[in-house]
Coordinates of N, CA and C and ligand atoms in Angstrom, one line a residue:
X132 N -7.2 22.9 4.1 CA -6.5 21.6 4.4 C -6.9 21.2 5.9
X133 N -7.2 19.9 6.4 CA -7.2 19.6 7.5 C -6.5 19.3 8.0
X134 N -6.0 18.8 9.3 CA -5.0 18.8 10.6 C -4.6 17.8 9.5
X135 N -3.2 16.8 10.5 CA -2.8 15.6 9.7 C -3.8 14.6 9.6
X136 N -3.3 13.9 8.4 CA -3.7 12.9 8.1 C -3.0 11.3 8.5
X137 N -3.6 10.4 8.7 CA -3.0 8.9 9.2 C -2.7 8.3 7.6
X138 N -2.1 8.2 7.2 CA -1.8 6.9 6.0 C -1.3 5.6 6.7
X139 N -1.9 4.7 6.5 CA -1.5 3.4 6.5 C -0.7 2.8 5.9
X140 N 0.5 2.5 5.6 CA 1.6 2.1 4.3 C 1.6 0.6 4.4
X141 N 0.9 -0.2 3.4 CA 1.1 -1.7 3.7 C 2.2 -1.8 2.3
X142 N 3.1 -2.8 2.7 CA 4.5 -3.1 2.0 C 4.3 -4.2 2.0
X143 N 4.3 -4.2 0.6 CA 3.9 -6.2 -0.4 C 5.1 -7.2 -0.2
X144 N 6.4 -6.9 0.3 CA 7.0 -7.7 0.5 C 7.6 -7.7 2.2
X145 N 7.8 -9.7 2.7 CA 8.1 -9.7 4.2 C 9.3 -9.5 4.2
X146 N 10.1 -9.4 3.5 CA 12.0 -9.2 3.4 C 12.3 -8.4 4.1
X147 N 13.3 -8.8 5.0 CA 14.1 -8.4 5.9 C 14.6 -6.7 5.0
X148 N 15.4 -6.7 4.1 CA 16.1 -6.3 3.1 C 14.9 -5.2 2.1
X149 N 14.1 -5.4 1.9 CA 12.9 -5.3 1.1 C 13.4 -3.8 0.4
X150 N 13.4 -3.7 -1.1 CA 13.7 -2.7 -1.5 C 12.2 -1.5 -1.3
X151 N 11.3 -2.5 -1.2 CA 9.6 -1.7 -0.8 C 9.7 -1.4 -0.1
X152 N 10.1 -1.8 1.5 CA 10.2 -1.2 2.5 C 10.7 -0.6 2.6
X153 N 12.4 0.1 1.8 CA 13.0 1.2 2.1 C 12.4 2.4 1.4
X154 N 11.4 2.4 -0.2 CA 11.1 3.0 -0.7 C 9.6 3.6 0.2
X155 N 9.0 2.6 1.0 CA 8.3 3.3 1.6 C 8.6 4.2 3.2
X156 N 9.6 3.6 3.2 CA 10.4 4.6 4.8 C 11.6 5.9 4.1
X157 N 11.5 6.2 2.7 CA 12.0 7.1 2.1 C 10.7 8.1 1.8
X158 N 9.3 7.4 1.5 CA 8.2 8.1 1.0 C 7.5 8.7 2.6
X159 N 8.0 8.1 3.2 CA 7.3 8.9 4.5 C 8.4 10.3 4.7
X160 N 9.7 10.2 4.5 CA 10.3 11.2 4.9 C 10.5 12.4 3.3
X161 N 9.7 12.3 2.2 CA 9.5 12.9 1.4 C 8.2 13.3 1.3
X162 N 7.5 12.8 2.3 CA 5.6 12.8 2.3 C 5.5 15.0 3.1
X163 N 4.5 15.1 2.3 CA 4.5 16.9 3.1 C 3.8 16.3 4.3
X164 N 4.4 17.9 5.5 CA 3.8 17.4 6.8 C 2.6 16.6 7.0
X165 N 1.6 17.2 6.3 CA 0.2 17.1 6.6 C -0.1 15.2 6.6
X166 N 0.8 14.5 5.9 CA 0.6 13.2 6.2 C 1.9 12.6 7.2
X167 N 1.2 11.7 7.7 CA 1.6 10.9 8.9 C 1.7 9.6 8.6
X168 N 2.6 9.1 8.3 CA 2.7 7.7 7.5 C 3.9 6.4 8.3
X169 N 2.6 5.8 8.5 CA 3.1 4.2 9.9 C 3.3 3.2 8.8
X170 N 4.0 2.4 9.0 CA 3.9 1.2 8.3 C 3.1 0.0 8.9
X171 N 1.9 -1.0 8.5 CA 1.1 -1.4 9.1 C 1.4 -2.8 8.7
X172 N 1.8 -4.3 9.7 CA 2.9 -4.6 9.3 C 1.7 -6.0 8.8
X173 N 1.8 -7.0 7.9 CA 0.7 -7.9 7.2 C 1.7 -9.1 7.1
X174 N 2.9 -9.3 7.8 CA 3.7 -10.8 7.9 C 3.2 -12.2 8.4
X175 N 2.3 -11.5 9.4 CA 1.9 -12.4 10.7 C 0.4 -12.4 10.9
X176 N -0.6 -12.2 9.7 CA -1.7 -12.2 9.5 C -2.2 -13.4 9.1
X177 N -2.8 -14.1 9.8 CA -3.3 -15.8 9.2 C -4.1 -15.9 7.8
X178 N -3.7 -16.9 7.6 CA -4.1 -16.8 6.0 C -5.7 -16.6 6.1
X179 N -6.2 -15.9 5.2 CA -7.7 -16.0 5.8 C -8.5 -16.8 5.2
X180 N -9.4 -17.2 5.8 CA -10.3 -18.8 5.9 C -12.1 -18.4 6.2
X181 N -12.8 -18.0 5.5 CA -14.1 -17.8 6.0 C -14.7 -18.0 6.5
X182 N -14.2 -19.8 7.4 CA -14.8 -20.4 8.2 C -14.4 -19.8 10.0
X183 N -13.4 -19.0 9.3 CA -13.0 -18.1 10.5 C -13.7 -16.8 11.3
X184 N -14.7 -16.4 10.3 CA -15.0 -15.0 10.4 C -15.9 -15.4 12.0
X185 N -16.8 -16.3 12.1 CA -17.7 -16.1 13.3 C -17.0 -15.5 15.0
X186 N -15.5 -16.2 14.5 CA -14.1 -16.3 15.5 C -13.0 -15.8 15.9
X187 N -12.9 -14.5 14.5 CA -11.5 -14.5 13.9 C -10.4 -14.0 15.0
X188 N -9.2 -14.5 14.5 CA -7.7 -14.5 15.1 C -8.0 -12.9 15.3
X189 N -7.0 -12.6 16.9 CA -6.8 -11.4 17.2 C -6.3 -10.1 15.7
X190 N -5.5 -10.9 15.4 CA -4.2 -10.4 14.3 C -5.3 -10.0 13.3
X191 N -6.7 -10.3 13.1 CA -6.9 -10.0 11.9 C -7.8 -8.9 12.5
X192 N -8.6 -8.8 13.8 CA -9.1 -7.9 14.3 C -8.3 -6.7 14.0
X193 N -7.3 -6.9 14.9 CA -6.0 -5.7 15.1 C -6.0 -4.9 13.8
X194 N -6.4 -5.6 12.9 CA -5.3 -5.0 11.6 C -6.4 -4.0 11.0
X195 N -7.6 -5.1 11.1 CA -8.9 -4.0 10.6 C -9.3 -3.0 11.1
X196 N -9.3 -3.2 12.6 CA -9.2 -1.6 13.3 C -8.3 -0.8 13.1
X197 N -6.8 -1.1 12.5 CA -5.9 -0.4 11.8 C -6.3 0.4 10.7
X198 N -6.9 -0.4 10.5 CA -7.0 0.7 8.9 C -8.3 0.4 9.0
X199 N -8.9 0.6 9.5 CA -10.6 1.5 10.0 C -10.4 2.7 10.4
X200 N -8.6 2.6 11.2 CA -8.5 4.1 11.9 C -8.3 4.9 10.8
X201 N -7.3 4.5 10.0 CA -6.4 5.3 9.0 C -7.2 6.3 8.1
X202 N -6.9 7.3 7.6 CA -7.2 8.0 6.9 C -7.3 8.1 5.6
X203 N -6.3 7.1 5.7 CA -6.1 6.8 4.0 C -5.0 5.3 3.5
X204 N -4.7 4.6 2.8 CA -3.8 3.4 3.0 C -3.0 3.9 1.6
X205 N -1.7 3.5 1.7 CA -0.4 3.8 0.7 C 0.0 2.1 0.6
X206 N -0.2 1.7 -0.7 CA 0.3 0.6 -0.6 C 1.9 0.8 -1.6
X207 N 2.4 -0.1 -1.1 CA 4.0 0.5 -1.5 C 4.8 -1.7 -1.9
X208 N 4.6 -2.2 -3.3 CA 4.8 -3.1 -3.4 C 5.2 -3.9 -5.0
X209 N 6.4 -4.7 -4.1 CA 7.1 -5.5 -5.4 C 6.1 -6.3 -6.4
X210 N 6.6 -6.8 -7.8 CA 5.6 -7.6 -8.8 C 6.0 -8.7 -8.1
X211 N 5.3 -9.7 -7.8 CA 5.9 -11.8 -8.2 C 5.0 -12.2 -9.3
X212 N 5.9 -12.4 -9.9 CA 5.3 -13.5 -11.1 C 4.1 -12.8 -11.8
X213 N 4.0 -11.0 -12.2 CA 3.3 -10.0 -12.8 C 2.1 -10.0 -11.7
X214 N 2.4 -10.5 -10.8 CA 0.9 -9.9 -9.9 C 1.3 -9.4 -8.6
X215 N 0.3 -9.3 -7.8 CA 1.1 -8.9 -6.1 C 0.9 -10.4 -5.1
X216 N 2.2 -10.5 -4.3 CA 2.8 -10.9 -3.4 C 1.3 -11.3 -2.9
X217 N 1.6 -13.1 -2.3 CA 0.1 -13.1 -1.6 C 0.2 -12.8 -0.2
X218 N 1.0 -12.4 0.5 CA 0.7 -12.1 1.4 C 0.0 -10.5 1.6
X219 N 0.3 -9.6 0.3 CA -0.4 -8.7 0.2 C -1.8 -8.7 -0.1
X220 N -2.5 -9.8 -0.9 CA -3.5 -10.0 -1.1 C -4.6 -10.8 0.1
X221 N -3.5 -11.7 1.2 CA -4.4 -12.2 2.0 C -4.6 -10.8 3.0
X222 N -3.5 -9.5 2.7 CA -4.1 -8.2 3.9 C -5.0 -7.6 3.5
X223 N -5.5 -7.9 2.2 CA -6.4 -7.0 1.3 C -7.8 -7.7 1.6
X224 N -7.5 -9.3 1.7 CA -8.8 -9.9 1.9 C -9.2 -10.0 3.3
X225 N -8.1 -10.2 4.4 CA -8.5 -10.1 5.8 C -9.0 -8.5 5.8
X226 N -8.7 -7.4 5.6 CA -9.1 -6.8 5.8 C -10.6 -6.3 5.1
X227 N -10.7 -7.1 4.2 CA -12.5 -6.6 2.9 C -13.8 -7.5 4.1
X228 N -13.1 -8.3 4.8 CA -14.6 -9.0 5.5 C -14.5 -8.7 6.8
X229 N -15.7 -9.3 8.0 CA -16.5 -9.8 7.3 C -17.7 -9.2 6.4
X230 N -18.3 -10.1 5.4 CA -19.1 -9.5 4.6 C -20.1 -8.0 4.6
X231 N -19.6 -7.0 4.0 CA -20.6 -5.6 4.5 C -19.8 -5.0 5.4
X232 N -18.3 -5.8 5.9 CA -18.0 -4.2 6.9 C -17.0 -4.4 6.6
X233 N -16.2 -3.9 5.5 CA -15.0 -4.1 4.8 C -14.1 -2.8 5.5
X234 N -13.1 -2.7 5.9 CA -12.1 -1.9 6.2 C -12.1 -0.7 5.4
X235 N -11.8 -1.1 4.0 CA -11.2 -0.7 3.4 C -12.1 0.3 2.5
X236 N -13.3 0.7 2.6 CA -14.3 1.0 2.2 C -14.4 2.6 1.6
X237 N -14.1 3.5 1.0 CA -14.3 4.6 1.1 C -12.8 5.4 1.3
X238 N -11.4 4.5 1.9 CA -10.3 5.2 2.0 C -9.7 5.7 0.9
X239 N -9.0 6.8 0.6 CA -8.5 7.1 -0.8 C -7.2 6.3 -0.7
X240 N -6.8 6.0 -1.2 CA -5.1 5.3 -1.8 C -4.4 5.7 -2.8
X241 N -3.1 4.7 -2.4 CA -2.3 5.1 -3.5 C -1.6 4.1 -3.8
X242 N -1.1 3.7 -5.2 CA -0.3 2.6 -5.4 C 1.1 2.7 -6.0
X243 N 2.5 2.3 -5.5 CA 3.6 2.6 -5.8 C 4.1 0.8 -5.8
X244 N 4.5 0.9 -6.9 CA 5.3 -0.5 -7.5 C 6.9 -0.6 -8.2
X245 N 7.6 -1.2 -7.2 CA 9.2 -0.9 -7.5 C 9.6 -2.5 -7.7
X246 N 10.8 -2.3 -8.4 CA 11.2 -3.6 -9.0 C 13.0 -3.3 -9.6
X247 N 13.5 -4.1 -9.1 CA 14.9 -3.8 -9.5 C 14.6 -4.0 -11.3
X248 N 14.0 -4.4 -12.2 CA 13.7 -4.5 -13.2 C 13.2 -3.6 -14.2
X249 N 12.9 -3.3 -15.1 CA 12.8 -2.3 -15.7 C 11.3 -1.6 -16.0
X250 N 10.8 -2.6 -16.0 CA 9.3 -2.1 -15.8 C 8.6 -1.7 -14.1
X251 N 9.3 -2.4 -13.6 CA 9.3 -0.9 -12.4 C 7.5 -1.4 -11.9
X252 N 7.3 -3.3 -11.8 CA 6.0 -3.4 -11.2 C 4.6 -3.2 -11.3
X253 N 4.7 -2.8 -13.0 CA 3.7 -2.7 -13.3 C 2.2 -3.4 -13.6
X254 N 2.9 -4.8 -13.6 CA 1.9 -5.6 -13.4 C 0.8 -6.3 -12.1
X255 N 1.8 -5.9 -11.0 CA 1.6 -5.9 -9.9 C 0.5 -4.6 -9.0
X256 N 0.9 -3.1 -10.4 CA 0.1 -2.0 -9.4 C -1.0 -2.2 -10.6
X257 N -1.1 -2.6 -11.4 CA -2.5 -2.7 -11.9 C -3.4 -4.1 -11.7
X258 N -3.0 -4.9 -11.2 CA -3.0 -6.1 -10.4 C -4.2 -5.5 -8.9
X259 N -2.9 -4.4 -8.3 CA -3.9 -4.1 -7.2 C -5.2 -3.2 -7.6
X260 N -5.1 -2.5 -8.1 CA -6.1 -1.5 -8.6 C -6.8 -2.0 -9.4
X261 N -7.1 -3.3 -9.6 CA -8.7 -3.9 -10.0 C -8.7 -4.3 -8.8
X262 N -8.4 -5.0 -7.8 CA -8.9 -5.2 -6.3 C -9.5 -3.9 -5.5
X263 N -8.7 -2.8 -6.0 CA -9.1 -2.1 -5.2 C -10.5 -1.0 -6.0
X264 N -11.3 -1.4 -7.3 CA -12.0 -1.2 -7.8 C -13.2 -1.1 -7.3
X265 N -12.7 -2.9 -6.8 CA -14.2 -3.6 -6.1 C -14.7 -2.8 -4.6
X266 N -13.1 -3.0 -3.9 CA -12.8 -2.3 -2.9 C -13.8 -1.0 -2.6
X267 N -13.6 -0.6 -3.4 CA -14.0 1.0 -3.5 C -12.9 1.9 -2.4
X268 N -11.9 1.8 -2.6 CA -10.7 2.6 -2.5 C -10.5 3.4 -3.7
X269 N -11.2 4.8 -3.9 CA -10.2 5.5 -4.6 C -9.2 5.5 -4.9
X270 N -8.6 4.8 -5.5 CA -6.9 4.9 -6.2 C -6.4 6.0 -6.8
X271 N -5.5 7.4 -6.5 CA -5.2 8.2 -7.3 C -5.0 7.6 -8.8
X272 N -5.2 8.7 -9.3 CA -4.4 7.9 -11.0 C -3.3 8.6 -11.4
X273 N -3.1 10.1 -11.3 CA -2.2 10.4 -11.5 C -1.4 11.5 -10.9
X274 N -0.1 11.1 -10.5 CA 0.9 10.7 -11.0 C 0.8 9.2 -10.9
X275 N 1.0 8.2 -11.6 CA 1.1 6.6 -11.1 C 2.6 6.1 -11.3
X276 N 3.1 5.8 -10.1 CA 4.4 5.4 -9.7 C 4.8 4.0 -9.7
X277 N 5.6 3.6 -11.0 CA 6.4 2.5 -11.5 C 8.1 2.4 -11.1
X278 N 8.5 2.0 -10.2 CA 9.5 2.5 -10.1 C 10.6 1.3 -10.4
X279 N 11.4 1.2 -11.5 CA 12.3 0.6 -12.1 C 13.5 0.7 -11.4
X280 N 14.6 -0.4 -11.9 CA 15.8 -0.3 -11.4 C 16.4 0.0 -10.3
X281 N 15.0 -0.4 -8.9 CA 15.0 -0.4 -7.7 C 16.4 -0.5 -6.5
X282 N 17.0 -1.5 -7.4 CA 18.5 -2.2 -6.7 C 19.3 -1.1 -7.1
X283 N 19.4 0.4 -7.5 CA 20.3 1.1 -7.8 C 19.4 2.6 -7.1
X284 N 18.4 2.6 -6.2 CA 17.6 3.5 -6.0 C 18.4 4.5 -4.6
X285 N 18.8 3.9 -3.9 CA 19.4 4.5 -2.6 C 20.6 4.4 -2.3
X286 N 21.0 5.7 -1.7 CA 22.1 5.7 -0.9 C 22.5 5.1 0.1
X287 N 23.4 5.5 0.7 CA 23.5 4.6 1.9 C 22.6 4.4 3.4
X288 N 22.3 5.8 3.5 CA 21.4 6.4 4.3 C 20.3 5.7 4.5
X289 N 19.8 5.1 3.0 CA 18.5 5.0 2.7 C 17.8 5.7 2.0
X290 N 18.6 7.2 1.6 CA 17.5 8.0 1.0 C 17.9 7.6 -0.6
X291 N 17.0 8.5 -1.3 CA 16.9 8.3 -2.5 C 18.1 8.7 -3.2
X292 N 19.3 8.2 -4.5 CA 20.4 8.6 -4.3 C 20.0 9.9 -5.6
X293 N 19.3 9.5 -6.3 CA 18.9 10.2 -7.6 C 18.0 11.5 -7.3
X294 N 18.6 12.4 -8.1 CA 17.5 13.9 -7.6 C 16.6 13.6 -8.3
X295 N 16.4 13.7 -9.9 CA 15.2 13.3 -10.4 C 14.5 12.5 -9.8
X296 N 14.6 11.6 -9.5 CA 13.6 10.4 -8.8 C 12.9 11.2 -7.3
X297 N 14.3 11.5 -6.6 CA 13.6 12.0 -5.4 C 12.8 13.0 -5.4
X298 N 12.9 13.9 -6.6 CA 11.8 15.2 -7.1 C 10.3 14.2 -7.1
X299 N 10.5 13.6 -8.3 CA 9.0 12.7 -8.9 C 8.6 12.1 -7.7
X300 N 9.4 10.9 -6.4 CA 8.4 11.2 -4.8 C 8.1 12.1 -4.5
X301 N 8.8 13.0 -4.4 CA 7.6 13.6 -3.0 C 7.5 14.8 -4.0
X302 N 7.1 14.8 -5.2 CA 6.1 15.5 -6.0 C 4.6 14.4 -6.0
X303 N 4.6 12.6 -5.7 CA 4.0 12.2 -5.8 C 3.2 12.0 -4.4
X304 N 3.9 12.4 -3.1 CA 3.3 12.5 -2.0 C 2.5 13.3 -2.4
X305 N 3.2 14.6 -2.7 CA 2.4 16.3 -2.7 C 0.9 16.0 -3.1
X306 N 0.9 15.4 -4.2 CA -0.2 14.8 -5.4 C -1.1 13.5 -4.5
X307 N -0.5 12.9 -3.6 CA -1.6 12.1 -2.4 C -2.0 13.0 -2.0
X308 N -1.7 13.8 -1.1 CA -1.9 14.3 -0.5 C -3.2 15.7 -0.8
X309 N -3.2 15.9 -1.9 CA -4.4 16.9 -2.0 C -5.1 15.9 -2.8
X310 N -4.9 14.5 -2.9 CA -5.6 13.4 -3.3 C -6.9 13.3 -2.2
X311 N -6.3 13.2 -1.2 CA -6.7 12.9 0.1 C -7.4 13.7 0.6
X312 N -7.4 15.0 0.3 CA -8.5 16.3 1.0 C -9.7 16.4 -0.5
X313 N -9.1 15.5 -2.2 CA -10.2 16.2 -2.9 C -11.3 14.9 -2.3
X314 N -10.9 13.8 -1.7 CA -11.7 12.8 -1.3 C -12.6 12.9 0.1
X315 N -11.9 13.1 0.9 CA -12.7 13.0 2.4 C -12.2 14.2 2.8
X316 N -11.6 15.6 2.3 CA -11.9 16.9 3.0 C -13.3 17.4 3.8
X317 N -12.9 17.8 4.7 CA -13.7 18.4 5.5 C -13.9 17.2 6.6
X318 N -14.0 16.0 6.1 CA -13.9 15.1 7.2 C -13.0 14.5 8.1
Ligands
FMN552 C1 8.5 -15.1 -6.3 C2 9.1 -14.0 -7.0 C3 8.5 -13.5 -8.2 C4 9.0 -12.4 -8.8 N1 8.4 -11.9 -10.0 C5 8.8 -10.8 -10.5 C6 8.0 -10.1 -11.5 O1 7.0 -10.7 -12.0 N2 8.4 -8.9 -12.0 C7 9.5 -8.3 -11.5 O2 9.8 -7.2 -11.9 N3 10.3 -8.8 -10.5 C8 9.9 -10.1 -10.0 N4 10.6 -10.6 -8.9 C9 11.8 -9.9 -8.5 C10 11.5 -8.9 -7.4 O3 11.1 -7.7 -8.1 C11 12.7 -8.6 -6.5 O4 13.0 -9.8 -5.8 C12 12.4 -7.5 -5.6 O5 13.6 -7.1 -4.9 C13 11.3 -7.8 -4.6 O6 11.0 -6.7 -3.8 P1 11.6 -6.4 -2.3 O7 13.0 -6.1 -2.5 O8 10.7 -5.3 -1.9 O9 11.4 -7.7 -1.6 C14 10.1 -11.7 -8.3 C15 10.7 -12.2 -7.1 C16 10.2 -13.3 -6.5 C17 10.8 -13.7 -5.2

């Protein structure tokens, strides 16, 4: 195993409240040491515009050198309307250009889809994982994390209130995580 690893955690929803956002500030504290997991924040990213690239806004630099650094990206996001949030999709696209030097190229990933609902976002993480096909982000496949009935998931703390569930996270970090050394080990 190598020293730590950087995960990138981009969270599909801007909500104050955001049940994704707690599920992913619960996944960093169930993540095994060896990952290191920042949330990388995609609120305040300009919609992206191609006529922008010769020029582009600070914000969209910033972000690509973000996850140029990263080691690996965790995307952690609600369904709208069976697909993903566009603001998740405009961080997917600011980050894919400009053309031939895509960010996102080669990082291994992971996709986690929560939903106070009972399908638990599933149209949303297989939504991302054809983007991320093109991408060429390795997407783990399995374990693949649907997580239902979201609005009943934590305590007060924040942490996870359910043992089962909290077992199946960070049994699902465990499983990034030697995701992430069977992909770019040694590097
Ligand atoms: C525009 C919009 C579309 C939604 N579409 C879906 C959907 O397709 N499937 C689903 O399970 N929940 C859907 N929801 C409900 C969200 O799952 C719920 O609001 C959830 O809490 C959003 O995630 P967040 O708490 O991380 O913001 C939708 C919510 C909004 C605002």
């Amino acid at each position: 195993m190598a020293g730590t690893r950087d995960v990138a955690v981009i969270v599909g929803s801007l909500r104050k409240d955001s049940l994704n956002r707690k599920l992913a500030l619960a996944l960093a504290g169930l993540a095994p040491p060896a990952l290191k997991l920042g949330i990388v924040e995609i609120g305040r990213l300009p919609l992206y515009n191609q006529d922008e690239d010769a020029n582009p806004p600070p914000a969209w630099t910033d972000f690509r050198a973000r996850i140029r650094a990263a080691d690996a990206v965790l995307f952690v996001t609600p369904e709208y309307n069976r697909s993903i949030p566009a603001p998740l999709k405009n961080a997917i696209d600011v980050g894919s250009r400009p053309y031939g030097q895509s960010a996102w190229s080669g990082k291994p990933g992971a996709v986690v889809s929560a939903s106070p609902g009972a399908i638990g976002g599933f149209g949303a993480n297989h939504h991302l994982r054809q983007s991320l096909v093109f991408l060429d982000v390795p997407a783990m496949q399995q374990p693949e994390a649907y997580i239902g009935g979201a609005d009943k998931l934590f305590d007060a703390a924040g942490g996870i209130a359910n043992d089962g569930t909290r077992k199946f996270l960070s049994g699902y970090m465990t499983a990034f995580a030697a995701w992430i050394e069977t992909i770019i080990g040694g590097r």
